[in-house]
Amino acid sequence: MSQFGNRGEWIGNSENIRCAVCDQSLSRMRDDARHLHYETHIDENARRLHYEAQFQGADMRQPVFQPQPQIDPRHTQAFASTSRYSSPFSSMGQASDQFWTLSRAVHTRPPSNYTPNLIPILRRALNRSHSKGATQRAALCHEDLCHISGEFFDSGWGCGYRNFLMACSSLYEQQVIPQYVSLLEQDRGPGVRNLQYWLEKAWSEGFDLVGAEQLRRRLVGTRKWIGAAELYTAFTYRGIPARLIDFPQSGNDPEVVTRWVANYFFPPRTTGNAFTALTSVSPIVQTDKPPLILQHQGHSRTIVGIELNRMGVPNLLIFDPGRKIPDGLRAQALSTLPTMQPTSSKSEGNKLKRPQNYEDADYMSVLRVFRVNLNNLRKRDKYQILAFTLEPPLSNEERNARKIVHSEKVV
């Protein structure tokens, strides 16, 4: 009988072996698991140095804010590690690393972590809230993006990659600059592992050399955390214009962030500002704007809109890759897809929960999934936003001018 359990734990007698760094018992671990445990400590230290360098090297590189990852204690050390050690889960990650957009619904079902058609449901919920007097005004981004949550293989480190994929799902479907599709598809399309490949290619061509050094110039196949600066590099390397905006003191005044977001969705007119403009348009506005990626220390999320409540206080509307969409809500979103008909197959999408009518019966539950209020924003003292300008693709000269990452500061 093997002396290892199903999880690779030692089940026989053993000496009391403890980690020299954290004093955790390693007695029940195999040699490869102990190796991975120590690799985790090494990479945690590397990430700490990477984060600190953003502030110490502020005169060399902008933006200076690139958060340090936080490891969810519910995940094991193995899954949170950024080690180069080849684990049994790497093949699982590659098998699960798919990209899907709404235009593919006729031919393929969305992966289990993709939920399209949430923006129309959110819009109906906002209209219902407005009719009840709870919402003054709101604006939403382009409606064809997908919510994309993390999977088992990228637990604890994948939020930046998933926000990247959410942005890509919108950029694929928008019609303002159709050339973006070919730019995203060339030499490997979007994916978690493919984004790592994009970044290594960008570094090899001289993009963001400081960030490349901080990440040891190796990303493919690792669990290394990335932030908005890396996403800026990836998109500009592919020729897609983007902007980085820093809010270095936003924890004291989170409305500096919401004001900027309001101006993004409602450009100020010749008089007044975006908040006053909200009072002179249709109460719930559907725009063609791409979503925004919101970065703070330890996590990143995707902003899909903004709402003013009955008191005129703003709420951000956010797709969080770390949050699973409720089953009933996802079922309603999928129910409008042409291929989402129940069959005898066990493939994803067939065993759906019964759709719920969130438009009328439970609109507040929809809004609670996506609202982020000012109190929540005050929990962080710095924010950064990655925005897409929907301008023509960058020329080679424009791409080269963006090899050094710069950001705009808003205070």
Coordinates of C-alpha atoms in Angstrom, one line a residue:
M1 CA 0.0 0.0 0.0
S2 CA 1.3 3.5 -0.9
Q3 CA 2.3 5.6 2.0
F4 CA 0.9 8.7 0.3
G5 CA -2.8 9.8 0.5
N6 CA -4.9 11.0 -2.4
R7 CA -3.5 14.6 -1.9
G8 CA 0.1 13.5 -1.8
E9 CA 0.3 13.6 2.0
W10 CA 2.6 11.2 3.9
I11 CA 0.5 8.8 5.9
G12 CA 3.3 6.8 7.5
N13 CA 5.5 7.6 10.4
S14 CA 7.9 10.5 9.8
E15 CA 10.2 12.8 11.7
N16 CA 8.9 16.3 12.5
I17 CA 10.0 18.4 9.6
R18 CA 9.1 22.1 9.7
C19 CA 9.5 25.0 7.3
A20 CA 12.5 27.1 8.2
V21 CA 10.6 30.3 7.0
C22 CA 7.0 30.0 8.4
D23 CA 7.4 27.0 10.8
Q24 CA 4.6 25.1 9.1
S25 CA 4.8 21.3 9.5
L26 CA 6.0 19.6 6.3
S27 CA 6.1 16.1 7.7
R28 CA 3.1 14.9 5.8
M29 CA 4.2 16.4 2.5
R30 CA 6.1 14.6 -0.3
D31 CA 9.4 16.0 -1.5
D32 CA 7.8 17.8 -4.5
A33 CA 5.2 19.4 -2.3
R34 CA 7.9 20.6 0.1
H35 CA 9.8 22.0 -2.8
L36 CA 6.8 23.9 -4.0
H37 CA 6.1 25.2 -0.5
Y38 CA 9.6 26.7 -0.3
E39 CA 9.3 28.1 -3.9
T40 CA 6.2 29.9 -2.7
H41 CA 8.2 31.8 -0.1
I42 CA 10.8 32.7 -2.6
D43 CA 8.3 34.1 -5.0
E44 CA 6.4 35.9 -2.3
N45 CA 9.6 37.8 -1.6
A46 CA 10.1 38.5 -5.3
R47 CA 6.6 40.0 -5.5
R48 CA 7.2 42.1 -2.5
L49 CA 10.4 43.5 -4.0
H50 CA 8.5 44.1 -7.3
Y51 CA 5.9 46.1 -5.5
E52 CA 8.4 48.1 -3.5
A53 CA 10.4 48.9 -6.6
Q54 CA 7.3 50.6 -8.1
F55 CA 7.5 53.3 -5.4
Q56 CA 11.3 53.5 -5.0
G57 CA 11.8 53.8 -8.7
A58 CA 9.1 56.4 -9.3
D59 CA 11.5 58.7 -11.1
M60 CA 12.3 56.0 -13.7
R61 CA 8.9 54.5 -14.4
Q62 CA 5.3 55.7 -14.4
P63 CA 2.9 54.6 -13.1
V64 CA 4.4 54.1 -9.7
F65 CA 1.4 52.1 -8.4
Q66 CA 1.3 48.4 -9.1
P67 CA -0.2 46.5 -6.2
Q68 CA 1.2 43.6 -4.4
P69 CA -0.9 40.4 -4.6
Q70 CA -2.8 39.1 -1.7
I71 CA -3.1 35.4 -1.3
D72 CA -6.5 34.1 -0.2
P73 CA -5.9 31.9 2.8
R74 CA -8.6 29.5 1.5
H75 CA -6.2 28.6 -1.4
T76 CA -3.3 26.3 -0.8
Q77 CA 0.3 27.5 -1.1
A78 CA 0.6 25.5 -4.3
F79 CA -2.2 27.4 -6.1
A80 CA -1.0 30.8 -5.0
S81 CA 2.7 30.2 -6.0
T82 CA 4.3 32.0 -8.8
S83 CA 7.0 29.3 -9.0
R84 CA 8.4 28.0 -12.3
Y85 CA 8.1 24.5 -10.8
S86 CA 6.0 22.4 -13.1
S87 CA 2.9 21.3 -11.1
P88 CA 0.3 18.7 -12.0
F89 CA -2.2 21.5 -12.4
S90 CA -0.4 23.3 -15.3
S91 CA -2.0 21.1 -17.9
M92 CA -5.4 21.7 -16.4
G93 CA -4.9 25.4 -16.8
Q94 CA -4.0 25.1 -20.4
A95 CA -7.0 22.9 -21.1
S96 CA -9.3 25.4 -19.4
D97 CA -7.7 28.5 -20.9
Q98 CA -10.4 29.4 -23.5
F99 CA -11.6 32.7 -25.0
W100 CA -15.2 33.2 -26.1
T101 CA -17.2 36.2 -27.2
L102 CA -20.9 36.8 -27.8
S103 CA -20.5 36.6 -31.6
R104 CA -19.4 33.0 -31.2
A105 CA -22.7 32.0 -29.5
V106 CA -24.2 30.6 -32.7
H107 CA -21.4 28.0 -33.0
T108 CA -20.2 27.3 -29.4
R109 CA -21.4 27.5 -25.9
P110 CA -19.7 29.8 -23.5
P111 CA -17.2 28.2 -21.0
S112 CA -18.6 27.7 -17.5
N113 CA -16.8 30.8 -16.2
Y114 CA -18.2 33.1 -18.9
T115 CA -21.5 34.9 -18.6
P116 CA -22.6 37.1 -21.5
N117 CA -25.8 39.3 -21.7
L118 CA -25.5 40.7 -18.2
I119 CA -25.5 44.4 -19.3
P120 CA -29.0 44.2 -20.7
I121 CA -30.2 42.6 -17.5
L122 CA -28.4 45.2 -15.4
R123 CA -29.9 48.0 -17.6
R124 CA -33.4 46.6 -16.9
A125 CA -32.7 46.4 -13.2
L126 CA -31.5 50.1 -13.2
N127 CA -34.7 51.1 -15.1
R128 CA -36.8 49.3 -12.5
S129 CA -34.8 50.9 -9.7
H130 CA -35.3 54.3 -11.3
S131 CA -39.1 53.7 -11.6
K132 CA -39.1 53.0 -7.8
G133 CA -37.2 56.2 -7.1
A134 CA -34.0 54.4 -5.9
T135 CA -31.8 55.4 -8.9
Q136 CA -31.6 58.9 -10.3
R137 CA -29.3 58.3 -13.3
A138 CA -26.9 55.6 -14.6
A139 CA -24.7 54.9 -17.6
L140 CA -23.4 51.5 -18.8
C141 CA -20.6 50.4 -21.1
H142 CA -20.9 48.5 -24.4
E143 CA -23.4 45.8 -23.8
D144 CA -21.7 42.9 -25.5
L145 CA -18.9 42.2 -23.0
C146 CA -18.8 39.0 -20.9
H147 CA -18.3 38.6 -17.2
I148 CA -15.4 36.2 -16.9
S149 CA -14.5 34.7 -13.5
G150 CA -11.4 32.9 -12.4
E151 CA -11.0 29.2 -12.6
F152 CA -9.4 26.5 -10.4
F153 CA -6.1 26.7 -12.1
D154 CA -5.7 30.5 -11.7
S155 CA -7.0 30.9 -8.2
G156 CA -5.3 33.6 -6.2
W157 CA -3.4 35.1 -9.1
G158 CA -5.6 35.4 -12.2
C159 CA -7.6 38.6 -11.7
G160 CA -5.5 40.7 -14.0
Y161 CA -5.7 38.1 -16.7
R162 CA -9.5 37.8 -16.4
N163 CA -10.0 41.6 -16.5
F164 CA -7.9 41.5 -19.7
L165 CA -10.2 38.9 -21.2
M166 CA -13.3 40.9 -20.2
A167 CA -11.8 44.0 -22.0
C168 CA -11.1 41.8 -25.0
S169 CA -14.6 40.5 -25.1
S170 CA -15.8 44.1 -25.5
L171 CA -13.1 45.2 -27.9
Y172 CA -14.0 42.2 -30.2
E173 CA -17.6 43.1 -30.4
Q174 CA -17.5 46.9 -30.7
Q175 CA -18.0 48.3 -34.2
V176 CA -16.2 51.7 -33.9
I177 CA -12.7 50.3 -34.7
P178 CA -13.2 46.9 -36.3
Q179 CA -9.5 46.6 -36.9
Y180 CA -9.0 45.7 -33.3
V181 CA -10.1 42.1 -33.9
S182 CA -7.2 41.3 -36.2
L183 CA -4.8 43.0 -33.8
L184 CA -6.0 40.8 -30.9
E185 CA -6.0 37.6 -33.0
Q186 CA -2.6 37.9 -34.6
D187 CA 0.1 35.4 -33.3
R188 CA -2.1 33.8 -30.6
G189 CA -5.5 35.3 -29.6
P190 CA -6.5 36.3 -26.1
G191 CA -6.0 33.8 -23.2
V192 CA -4.5 33.7 -19.8
R193 CA -1.4 31.8 -21.0
N194 CA -1.4 33.7 -24.3
L195 CA -1.3 37.0 -22.5
Q196 CA 1.9 35.8 -20.7
Y197 CA 3.3 35.1 -24.2
W198 CA 2.3 38.5 -25.4
L199 CA 4.1 40.2 -22.6
E200 CA 7.3 38.2 -23.0
K201 CA 7.2 39.1 -26.7
A202 CA 6.7 42.8 -25.9
W203 CA 9.6 42.7 -23.4
S204 CA 11.8 41.1 -26.1
E205 CA 11.1 44.1 -28.3
G206 CA 11.9 46.7 -25.7
F207 CA 8.5 47.4 -24.2
D208 CA 8.4 48.2 -20.4
L209 CA 12.0 47.0 -19.7
V210 CA 11.8 48.0 -16.0
G211 CA 8.7 45.9 -15.5
A212 CA 10.3 43.0 -17.4
E213 CA 13.3 43.1 -15.0
Q214 CA 11.0 43.2 -12.0
L215 CA 9.2 40.1 -13.2
R216 CA 12.5 38.4 -14.1
R217 CA 11.7 38.5 -17.8
R218 CA 9.8 35.3 -17.5
L219 CA 6.0 34.9 -17.3
V220 CA 4.9 32.0 -19.6
G221 CA 3.8 29.0 -17.6
T222 CA 4.1 30.8 -14.2
R223 CA 1.5 32.0 -11.7
K224 CA 3.0 35.5 -11.5
W225 CA 0.6 38.2 -10.7
I226 CA 0.3 41.1 -13.2
G227 CA -1.3 44.6 -12.9
A228 CA -2.7 47.4 -15.1
A229 CA 0.8 48.5 -16.2
E230 CA 1.3 45.0 -17.8
L231 CA -2.1 45.2 -19.5
Y232 CA -1.2 48.6 -20.8
T233 CA 2.0 47.1 -22.3
A234 CA 0.1 44.2 -23.8
F235 CA -2.5 46.3 -25.5
T236 CA -0.2 49.0 -26.8
Y237 CA 2.3 46.3 -28.0
R238 CA -0.6 45.0 -30.1
G239 CA -1.3 48.5 -31.4
I240 CA -4.5 49.1 -29.4
P241 CA -4.5 52.6 -27.8
A242 CA -5.0 52.8 -24.0
R243 CA -4.5 55.2 -21.2
L244 CA -3.3 54.7 -17.6
I245 CA -4.8 57.0 -15.0
D246 CA -3.4 57.1 -11.4
F247 CA -5.4 58.3 -8.4
P248 CA -2.6 58.4 -5.7
Q249 CA -4.7 59.9 -2.9
S250 CA -8.1 58.5 -3.7
G251 CA -8.6 56.8 -0.4
N252 CA -9.2 60.1 1.3
D253 CA -11.6 61.2 -1.5
P254 CA -12.9 58.3 -3.5
E255 CA -15.2 60.6 -5.4
V256 CA -12.1 61.7 -7.4
V257 CA -12.4 58.2 -8.9
T258 CA -16.2 58.3 -9.4
R259 CA -16.0 61.8 -10.9
W260 CA -13.5 60.6 -13.5
V261 CA -15.6 57.6 -14.3
A262 CA -18.7 59.8 -14.7
N263 CA -16.8 62.1 -17.0
Y264 CA -15.8 59.0 -19.0
F265 CA -19.3 57.8 -19.5
F266 CA -20.8 61.3 -19.7
P267 CA -18.2 63.7 -21.3
P268 CA -18.8 67.2 -19.8
R269 CA -20.6 69.7 -22.0
T270 CA -19.4 73.2 -22.4
T271 CA -20.9 74.1 -19.0
G272 CA -21.1 72.0 -15.9
N273 CA -19.5 68.6 -15.3
A274 CA -20.4 65.0 -15.8
F275 CA -22.6 64.8 -12.7
T276 CA -24.7 67.8 -13.7
A277 CA -24.9 66.3 -17.2
L278 CA -26.5 63.2 -15.7
T279 CA -29.6 65.3 -14.9
S280 CA -30.1 66.3 -18.5
V281 CA -30.1 63.0 -20.3
S282 CA -32.2 59.8 -20.4
P283 CA -32.1 58.4 -16.9
I284 CA -30.4 55.1 -17.9
V285 CA -27.9 55.5 -20.7
Q286 CA -26.5 52.6 -22.8
T287 CA -23.2 53.8 -24.3
D288 CA -20.7 52.3 -26.8
K289 CA -17.8 52.9 -24.4
P290 CA -15.5 50.0 -23.6
P291 CA -15.3 49.0 -19.9
L292 CA -12.6 50.3 -17.6
I293 CA -10.1 48.2 -15.6
L294 CA -9.9 49.3 -12.0
Q295 CA -6.7 48.4 -10.1
H296 CA -6.0 48.6 -6.4
Q297 CA -3.7 46.8 -4.0
G298 CA -4.3 43.1 -4.1
H299 CA -7.0 43.0 -6.7
S300 CA -8.4 44.4 -10.0
R301 CA -12.0 44.6 -11.3
T302 CA -13.8 45.8 -14.4
I303 CA -16.0 48.9 -14.3
V304 CA -19.0 48.5 -16.5
G305 CA -21.0 51.6 -15.5
I306 CA -21.9 54.2 -12.9
E307 CA -25.1 55.0 -11.0
L308 CA -26.4 57.9 -8.9
N309 CA -28.7 56.8 -6.2
R310 CA -31.7 58.7 -4.9
M311 CA -29.5 61.0 -2.9
G312 CA -27.2 61.7 -5.8
V313 CA -24.4 59.6 -4.3
P314 CA -22.4 57.6 -6.9
N315 CA -22.0 53.8 -7.1
L316 CA -19.6 52.1 -9.4
L317 CA -21.1 49.1 -11.3
I318 CA -18.4 46.4 -11.5
F319 CA -17.7 43.0 -12.9
D320 CA -15.5 41.2 -10.4
P321 CA -13.6 38.3 -11.7
G322 CA -13.3 36.9 -8.2
R323 CA -17.1 36.7 -7.8
K324 CA -19.2 34.0 -9.3
I325 CA -22.4 35.1 -11.0
P326 CA -25.4 33.6 -9.1
D327 CA -26.8 30.5 -10.9
G328 CA -30.3 31.9 -11.5
L329 CA -28.9 35.2 -12.9
R330 CA -26.5 33.4 -15.2
A331 CA -29.3 31.1 -16.4
Q332 CA -31.4 34.1 -17.4
A333 CA -28.4 35.6 -19.2
L334 CA -27.7 32.4 -21.1
S335 CA -31.4 31.8 -21.9
T336 CA -31.3 34.4 -24.7
L337 CA -28.4 32.7 -26.6
P338 CA -29.3 30.8 -29.7
T339 CA -27.4 27.6 -28.7
M340 CA -28.6 27.5 -25.1
Q341 CA -31.3 24.8 -25.6
P342 CA -31.4 21.8 -23.1
T343 CA -30.1 18.6 -24.6
S344 CA -29.1 15.2 -23.3
S345 CA -25.4 16.2 -23.5
K346 CA -23.4 16.8 -20.3
S347 CA -21.5 19.7 -21.8
E348 CA -21.5 23.1 -20.1
G349 CA -24.6 25.1 -20.4
N350 CA -27.1 22.3 -20.7
K351 CA -27.8 21.8 -17.0
L352 CA -29.0 25.3 -16.2
K353 CA -30.9 26.5 -13.2
R354 CA -34.4 27.7 -13.9
P355 CA -34.1 31.3 -15.1
Q356 CA -35.4 33.9 -12.7
N357 CA -37.2 37.1 -13.7
Y358 CA -34.8 39.5 -12.3
E359 CA -36.3 42.4 -14.2
D360 CA -39.4 42.6 -12.0
A361 CA -39.2 40.3 -9.0
D362 CA -35.6 40.7 -7.8
Y363 CA -34.0 43.7 -9.5
M364 CA -32.4 44.8 -6.3
S365 CA -30.6 41.4 -6.1
V366 CA -29.1 42.1 -9.5
L367 CA -27.8 45.6 -8.4
R368 CA -26.3 44.2 -5.2
V369 CA -24.2 41.8 -7.3
F370 CA -22.6 44.7 -9.2
R371 CA -22.7 47.9 -7.0
V372 CA -19.6 49.2 -5.3
N373 CA -20.2 52.2 -3.1
L374 CA -18.0 55.0 -1.7
N375 CA -17.5 53.2 1.6
N376 CA -16.1 50.3 -0.2
L377 CA -13.8 52.5 -2.3
R378 CA -12.4 54.1 0.9
K379 CA -10.9 50.8 1.9
R380 CA -8.0 51.5 -0.5
D381 CA -5.8 54.5 -0.6
K382 CA -4.7 54.3 -4.2
Y383 CA -6.4 53.4 -7.5
Q384 CA -5.4 53.1 -11.1
I385 CA -7.6 52.8 -14.2
L386 CA -6.8 51.4 -17.6
A387 CA -9.1 53.0 -20.3
F388 CA -9.5 52.3 -24.0
T389 CA -9.8 55.3 -26.3
L390 CA -11.4 53.7 -29.3
E391 CA -9.0 55.5 -31.6
P392 CA -7.4 54.1 -34.7
P393 CA -4.7 51.5 -34.3
L394 CA -1.3 52.8 -33.3
S395 CA 1.4 53.3 -35.9
N396 CA 4.8 51.7 -35.4
E397 CA 6.1 55.1 -34.4
E398 CA 3.3 55.5 -31.9
R399 CA 3.9 52.0 -30.5
N400 CA 7.6 52.8 -30.1
A401 CA 6.8 56.0 -28.2
R402 CA 4.8 53.9 -25.7
K403 CA 7.6 51.5 -24.8
I404 CA 8.1 53.3 -21.6
V405 CA 5.0 53.1 -19.5
H406 CA 3.6 56.5 -18.5
S407 CA 0.4 57.4 -16.7
E408 CA -1.7 60.5 -16.0
K409 CA -2.2 61.5 -12.4
V410 CA -5.5 62.8 -11.1
V411 CA -5.6 64.3 -7.6

